[in-house]
Coordinates of C-alpha atoms in Angstrom, one line a residue:
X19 CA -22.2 -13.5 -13.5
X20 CA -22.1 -10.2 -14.2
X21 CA -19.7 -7.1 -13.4
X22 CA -20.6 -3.8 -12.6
X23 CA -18.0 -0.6 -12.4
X24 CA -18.9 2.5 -10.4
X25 CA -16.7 5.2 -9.6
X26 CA -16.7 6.6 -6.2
X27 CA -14.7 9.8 -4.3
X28 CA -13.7 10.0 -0.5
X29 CA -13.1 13.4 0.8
X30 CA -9.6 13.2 2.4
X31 CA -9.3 14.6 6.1
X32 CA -6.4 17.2 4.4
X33 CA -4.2 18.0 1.9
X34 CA -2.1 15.1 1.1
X35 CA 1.3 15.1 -0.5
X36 CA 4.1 13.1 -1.9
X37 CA 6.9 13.9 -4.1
X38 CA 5.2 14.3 -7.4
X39 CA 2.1 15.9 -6.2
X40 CA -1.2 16.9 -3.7
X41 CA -4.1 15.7 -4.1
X42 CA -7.4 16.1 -1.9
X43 CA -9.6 13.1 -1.9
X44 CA -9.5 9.3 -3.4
X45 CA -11.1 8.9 -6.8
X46 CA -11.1 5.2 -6.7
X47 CA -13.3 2.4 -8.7
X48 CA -15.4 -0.2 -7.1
X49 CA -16.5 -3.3 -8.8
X50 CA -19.5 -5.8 -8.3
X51 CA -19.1 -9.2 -9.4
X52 CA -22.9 -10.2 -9.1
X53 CA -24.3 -14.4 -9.4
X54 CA -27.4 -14.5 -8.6
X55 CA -28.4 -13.4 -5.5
X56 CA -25.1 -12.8 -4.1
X57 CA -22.6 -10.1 -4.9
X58 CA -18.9 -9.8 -4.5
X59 CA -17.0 -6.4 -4.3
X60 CA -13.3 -4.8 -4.5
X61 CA -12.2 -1.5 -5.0
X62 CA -8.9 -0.2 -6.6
X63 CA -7.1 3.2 -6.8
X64 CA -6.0 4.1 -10.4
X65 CA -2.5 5.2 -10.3
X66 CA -1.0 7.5 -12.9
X67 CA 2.2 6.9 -11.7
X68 CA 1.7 3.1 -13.7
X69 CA 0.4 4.6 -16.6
X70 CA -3.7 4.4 -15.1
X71 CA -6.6 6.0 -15.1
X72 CA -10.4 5.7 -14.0
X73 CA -11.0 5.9 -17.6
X74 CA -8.2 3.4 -18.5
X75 CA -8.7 0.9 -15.9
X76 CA -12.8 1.0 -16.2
X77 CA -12.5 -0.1 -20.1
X78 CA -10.0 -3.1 -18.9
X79 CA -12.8 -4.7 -16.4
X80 CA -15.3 -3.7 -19.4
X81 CA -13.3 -6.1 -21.8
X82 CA -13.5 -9.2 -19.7
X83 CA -16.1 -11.7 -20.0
X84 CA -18.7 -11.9 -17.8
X85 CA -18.1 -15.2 -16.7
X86 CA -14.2 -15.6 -15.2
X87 CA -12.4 -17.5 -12.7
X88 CA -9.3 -15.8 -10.6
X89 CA -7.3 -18.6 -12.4
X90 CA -8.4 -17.4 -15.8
X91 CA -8.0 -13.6 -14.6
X92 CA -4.2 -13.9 -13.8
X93 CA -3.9 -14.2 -17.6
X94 CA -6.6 -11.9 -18.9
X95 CA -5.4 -8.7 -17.5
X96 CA -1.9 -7.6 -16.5
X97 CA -0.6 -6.7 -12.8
X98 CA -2.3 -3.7 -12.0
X99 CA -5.4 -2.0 -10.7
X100 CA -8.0 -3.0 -13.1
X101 CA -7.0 -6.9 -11.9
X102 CA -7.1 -6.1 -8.2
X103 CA -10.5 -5.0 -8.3
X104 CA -11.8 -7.8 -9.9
X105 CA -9.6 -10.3 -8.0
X106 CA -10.6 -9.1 -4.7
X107 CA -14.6 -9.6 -6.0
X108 CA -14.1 -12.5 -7.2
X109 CA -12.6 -13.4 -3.5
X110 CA -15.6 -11.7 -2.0
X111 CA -17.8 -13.6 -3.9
X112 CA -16.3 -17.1 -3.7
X113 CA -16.5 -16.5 0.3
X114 CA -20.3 -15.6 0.0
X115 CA -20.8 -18.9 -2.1
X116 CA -19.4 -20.7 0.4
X117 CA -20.4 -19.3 3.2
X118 CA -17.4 -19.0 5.0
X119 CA -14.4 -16.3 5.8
X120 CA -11.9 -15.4 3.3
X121 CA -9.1 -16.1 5.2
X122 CA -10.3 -19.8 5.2
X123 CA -10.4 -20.0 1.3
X124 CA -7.4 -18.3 1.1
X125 CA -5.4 -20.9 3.4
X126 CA -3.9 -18.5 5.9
X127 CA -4.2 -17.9 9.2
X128 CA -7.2 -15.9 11.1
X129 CA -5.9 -12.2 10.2
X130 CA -4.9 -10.5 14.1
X131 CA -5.2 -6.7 14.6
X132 CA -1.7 -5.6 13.7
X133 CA -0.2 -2.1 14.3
X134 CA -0.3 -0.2 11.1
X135 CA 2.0 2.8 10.2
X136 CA 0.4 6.6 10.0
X137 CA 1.3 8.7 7.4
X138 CA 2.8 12.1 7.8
X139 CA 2.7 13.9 3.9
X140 CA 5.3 15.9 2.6
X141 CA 5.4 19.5 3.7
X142 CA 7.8 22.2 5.4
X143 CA 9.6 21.1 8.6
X144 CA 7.2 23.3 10.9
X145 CA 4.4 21.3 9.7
X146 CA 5.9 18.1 9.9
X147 CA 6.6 18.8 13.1
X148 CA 3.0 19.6 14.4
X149 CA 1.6 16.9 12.4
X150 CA 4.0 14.6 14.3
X151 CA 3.8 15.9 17.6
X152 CA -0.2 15.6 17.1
X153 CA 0.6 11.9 16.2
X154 CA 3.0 10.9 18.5
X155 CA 0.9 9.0 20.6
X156 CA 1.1 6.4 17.6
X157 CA 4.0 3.4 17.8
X158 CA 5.0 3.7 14.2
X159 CA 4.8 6.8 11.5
X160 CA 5.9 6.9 8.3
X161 CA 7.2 10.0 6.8
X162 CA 6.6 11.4 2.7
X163 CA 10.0 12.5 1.8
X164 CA 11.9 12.8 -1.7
X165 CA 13.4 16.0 -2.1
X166 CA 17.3 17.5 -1.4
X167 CA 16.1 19.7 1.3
X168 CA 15.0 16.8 3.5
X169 CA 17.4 16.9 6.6
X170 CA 15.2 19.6 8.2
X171 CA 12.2 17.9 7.8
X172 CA 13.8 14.7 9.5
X173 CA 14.8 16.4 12.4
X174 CA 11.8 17.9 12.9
X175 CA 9.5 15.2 12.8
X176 CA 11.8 13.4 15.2
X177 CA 11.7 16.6 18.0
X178 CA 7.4 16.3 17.0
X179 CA 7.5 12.2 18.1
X180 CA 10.4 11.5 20.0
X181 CA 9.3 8.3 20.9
X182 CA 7.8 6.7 17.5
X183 CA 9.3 4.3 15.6
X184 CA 9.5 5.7 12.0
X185 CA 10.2 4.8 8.4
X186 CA 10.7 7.1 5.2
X187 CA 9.4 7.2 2.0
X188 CA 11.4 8.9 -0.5
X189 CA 8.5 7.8 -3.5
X190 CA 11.7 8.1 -6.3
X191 CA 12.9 11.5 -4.9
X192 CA 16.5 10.8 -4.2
X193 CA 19.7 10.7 -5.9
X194 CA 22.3 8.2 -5.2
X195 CA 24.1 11.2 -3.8
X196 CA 21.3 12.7 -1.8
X197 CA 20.7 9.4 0.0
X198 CA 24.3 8.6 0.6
X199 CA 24.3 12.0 2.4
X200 CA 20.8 11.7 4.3
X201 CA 21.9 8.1 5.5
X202 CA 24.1 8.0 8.4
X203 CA 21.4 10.7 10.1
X204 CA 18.7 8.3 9.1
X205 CA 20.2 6.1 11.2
X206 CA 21.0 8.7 14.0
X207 CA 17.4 9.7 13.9
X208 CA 16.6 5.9 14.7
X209 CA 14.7 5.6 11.5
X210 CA 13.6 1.6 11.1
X211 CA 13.9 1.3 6.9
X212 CA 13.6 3.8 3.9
X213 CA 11.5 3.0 1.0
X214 CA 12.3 3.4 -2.6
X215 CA 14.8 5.8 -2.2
X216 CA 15.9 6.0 -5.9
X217 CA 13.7 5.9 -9.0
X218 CA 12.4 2.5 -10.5
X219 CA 14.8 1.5 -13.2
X220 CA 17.4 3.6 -12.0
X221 CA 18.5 2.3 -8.7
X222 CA 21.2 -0.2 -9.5
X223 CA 23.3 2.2 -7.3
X224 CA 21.4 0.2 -4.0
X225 CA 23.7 -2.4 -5.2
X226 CA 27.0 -0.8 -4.8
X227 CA 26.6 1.9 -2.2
X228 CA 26.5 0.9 1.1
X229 CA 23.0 -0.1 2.5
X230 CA 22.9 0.6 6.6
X231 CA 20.0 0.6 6.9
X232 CA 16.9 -2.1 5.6
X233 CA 15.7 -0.7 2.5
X234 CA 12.3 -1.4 0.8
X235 CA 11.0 -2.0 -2.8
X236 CA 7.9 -0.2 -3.7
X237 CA 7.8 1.4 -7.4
X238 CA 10.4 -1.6 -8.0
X239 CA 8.7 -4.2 -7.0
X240 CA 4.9 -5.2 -8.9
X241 CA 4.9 -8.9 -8.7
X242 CA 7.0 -12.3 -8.6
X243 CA 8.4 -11.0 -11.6
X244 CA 10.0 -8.0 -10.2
X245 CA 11.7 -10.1 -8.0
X246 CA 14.6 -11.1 -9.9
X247 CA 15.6 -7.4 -10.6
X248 CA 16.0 -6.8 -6.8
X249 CA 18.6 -9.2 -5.6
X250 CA 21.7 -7.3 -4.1
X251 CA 19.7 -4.0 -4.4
X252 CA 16.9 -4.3 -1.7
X253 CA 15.6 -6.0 1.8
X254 CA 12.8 -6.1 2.0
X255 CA 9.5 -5.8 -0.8
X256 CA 6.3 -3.2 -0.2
X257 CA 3.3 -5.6 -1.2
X258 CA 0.3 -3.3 -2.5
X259 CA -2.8 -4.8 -3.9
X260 CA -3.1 -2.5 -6.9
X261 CA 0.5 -2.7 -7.9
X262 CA 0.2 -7.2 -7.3
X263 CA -3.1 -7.0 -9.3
X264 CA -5.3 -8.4 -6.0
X265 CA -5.3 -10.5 -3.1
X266 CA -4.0 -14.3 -5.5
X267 CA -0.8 -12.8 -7.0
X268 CA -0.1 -10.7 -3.5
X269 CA -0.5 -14.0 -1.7
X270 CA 2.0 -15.6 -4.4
X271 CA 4.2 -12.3 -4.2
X272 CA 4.6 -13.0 0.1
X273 CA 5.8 -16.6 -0.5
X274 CA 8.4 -16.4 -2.7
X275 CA 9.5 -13.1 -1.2
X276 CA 10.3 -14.5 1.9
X277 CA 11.5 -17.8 0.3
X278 CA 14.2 -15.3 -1.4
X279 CA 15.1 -14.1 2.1
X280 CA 13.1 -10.4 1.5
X281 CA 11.4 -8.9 4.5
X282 CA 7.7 -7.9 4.1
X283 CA 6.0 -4.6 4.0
X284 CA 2.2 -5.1 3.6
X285 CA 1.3 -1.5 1.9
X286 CA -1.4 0.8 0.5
X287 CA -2.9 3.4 -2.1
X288 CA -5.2 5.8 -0.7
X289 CA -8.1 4.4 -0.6
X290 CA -11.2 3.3 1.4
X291 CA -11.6 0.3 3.8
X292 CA -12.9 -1.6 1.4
X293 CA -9.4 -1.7 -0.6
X294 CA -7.4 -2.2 2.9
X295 CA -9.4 -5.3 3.5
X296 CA -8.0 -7.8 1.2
X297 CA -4.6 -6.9 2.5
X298 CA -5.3 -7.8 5.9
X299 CA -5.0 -11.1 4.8
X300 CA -1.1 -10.9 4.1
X301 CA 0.0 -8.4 8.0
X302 CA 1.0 -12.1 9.7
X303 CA 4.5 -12.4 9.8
X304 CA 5.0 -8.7 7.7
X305 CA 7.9 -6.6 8.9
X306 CA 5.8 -3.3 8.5
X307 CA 2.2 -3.0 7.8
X308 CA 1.1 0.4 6.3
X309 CA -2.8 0.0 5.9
X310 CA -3.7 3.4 7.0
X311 CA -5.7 4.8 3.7
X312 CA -8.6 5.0 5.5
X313 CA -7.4 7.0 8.7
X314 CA -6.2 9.8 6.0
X315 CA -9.9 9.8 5.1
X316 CA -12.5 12.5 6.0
X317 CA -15.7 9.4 5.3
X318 CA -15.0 5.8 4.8
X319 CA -17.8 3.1 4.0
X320 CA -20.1 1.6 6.0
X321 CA -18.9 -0.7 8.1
X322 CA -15.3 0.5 7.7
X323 CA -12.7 -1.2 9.3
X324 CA -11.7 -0.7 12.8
X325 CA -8.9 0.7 14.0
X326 CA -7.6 0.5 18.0
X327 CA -5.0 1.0 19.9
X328 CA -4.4 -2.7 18.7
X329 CA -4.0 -1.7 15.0
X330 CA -6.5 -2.5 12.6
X331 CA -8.6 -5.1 12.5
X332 CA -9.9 -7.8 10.4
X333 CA -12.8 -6.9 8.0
X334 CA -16.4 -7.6 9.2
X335 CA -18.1 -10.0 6.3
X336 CA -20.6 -6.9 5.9
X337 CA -17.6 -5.2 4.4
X338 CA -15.5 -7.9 2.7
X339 CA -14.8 -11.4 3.1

């Protein structure tokens, strides 16, 4: 076998923004895992947030051996991006050999389209509004939040969508105090669950304030082994590809989640359609799915995966799987 790295940038539609910054397209990797005549392929978004970079993550795929299993990958490389690109190739690849869909290999059932969030990035309450009200046709939107000026921007994107069903994303950006305050109007605003409200290593405070409302582990939650820092503290787990390490530890991840009594969130970096597709595999039975990287896109690849009324769709095997 042999593995190939190429970097790759997608425009984004607009400016898109989070609590600790903007940014204006997806710089993401995309990884060939070539046998012969067949080639497998995955793609993974670098996150500085963990520590990554392009740089960083391209010399981690550059160190394995040319010849790997997923089995033997899981202990090679750590959680992360680097792993998830190569996983989800390796997936690809084993599909090709076989000549049959993923999903079969895999074990699960025939992924259905499933209604995926759309989200609205951080920015004053006049803009949230209009982005909302130009999205409210959509069942469910999730909102970028994480600041102490937030209550505005709340109201406003409820007045913009009366009729959604939405969920926030605070990305680390509260304060115990600041989401004690904002959580009784969470509720009044009908908002469905809030995710990561409190930074990563700091949010034993879930624990002893009170919880109203479901809330979700993104930055806190990596792998099975996150999951034992969560109990008493979280409801539900947001299950990302690059944060797993691919599609065989985010399969793992799902099981023992829900065997712990955690809802699901299946969720994304921003990224192309060929990064969403694994994940499809894991939107059965998930509480929220939030696989909307490529509608934040300006240019996607070819085929990219649909998206309908229904939600998005399975991959075609031209794209993945």
């Amino acid at each position: 076998m042999r593995i190939e790295v190429t970097r790759d940038v997608f425009a984004l539609a607009q400016v898109f923004t989070i609590s600790r910054g903007s940014r204006t397209q997806a710089e993401v990797l995309t990884v060939t895992v070539r046998d012969g005549g067949l080639a497998g392929r995955g793609e993974c978004v670098p996150y500085a947030r963990y520590d990554e970079t392009l740089d960083s993550v391209t010399a981690q795929i550059a160190g394995l051996p040319a010849d790997l299993s997923r089995a033997a990958l899981q202990d090679l490389l750590p959680a992360g991006a680097a792993r998830n690109a190569v996983d989800c190739a390796l997936w690809d690849l084993a599909a090709k050999r076989a000549g049959v869909r993923v999903w079969e290999l895999a074990g699960v059932p025939v992924p259905q389209p499933v209604v995926t969030a759309y989200t609205l990035s951080l920015d004053t309450p006049d803009a949230m509004q209009a982005q909302a009200a130009k999205n409210a046709h959509r069942p469910l939107l999730k909102i970028k939040l994480g600041t102490p000026d937030d209550m505005a921007r709340l109201e406003a994107v409820r007045r913009g969508a009366p009729d959604a069903v939405i969920i926030v994303d605070a990305n680390e950006g509260w304060t115990a105090e600041v989401y004690s305050d904002l959580a009784p109007h969470l509720l009044r605003l009908g908002v469905a669950m809030v995710e990561q409200p409190l930074p990563a290593g700091s949010d034993d405070m879930l624990g002893e304030i009170a919880r109203p409302l479901p809330v979700c582990a993104d930055e806190s939650c990596h792998d099975r082994a996150s999951l034992a820092g969560l109990r008493g503290k979280y409801d539900m787990v947001n299950i990302k590809l690059d944060k797993t390490g691919g599609l065989t530890e985010a399969l793992a991840l799902r099981s023992e989640a829900t065997a712990q009594g955690y809802d699901v969130m299946i969720g994304c970096m921003v990224g192309s359609s060929l990064a969403m597709a694994p994940a499809t595999l894991l939107t059965g039975g998930a509480a929220f799915v939030d696989l909307d990287g490529p509608l934040l896109l300006a240019e996607d690849r070819d085929p990219p995966l649909q998206f309908d009324a229904a939600g998005v769709h399975p991959p075609l095997a031209a794209l993945w799987g």
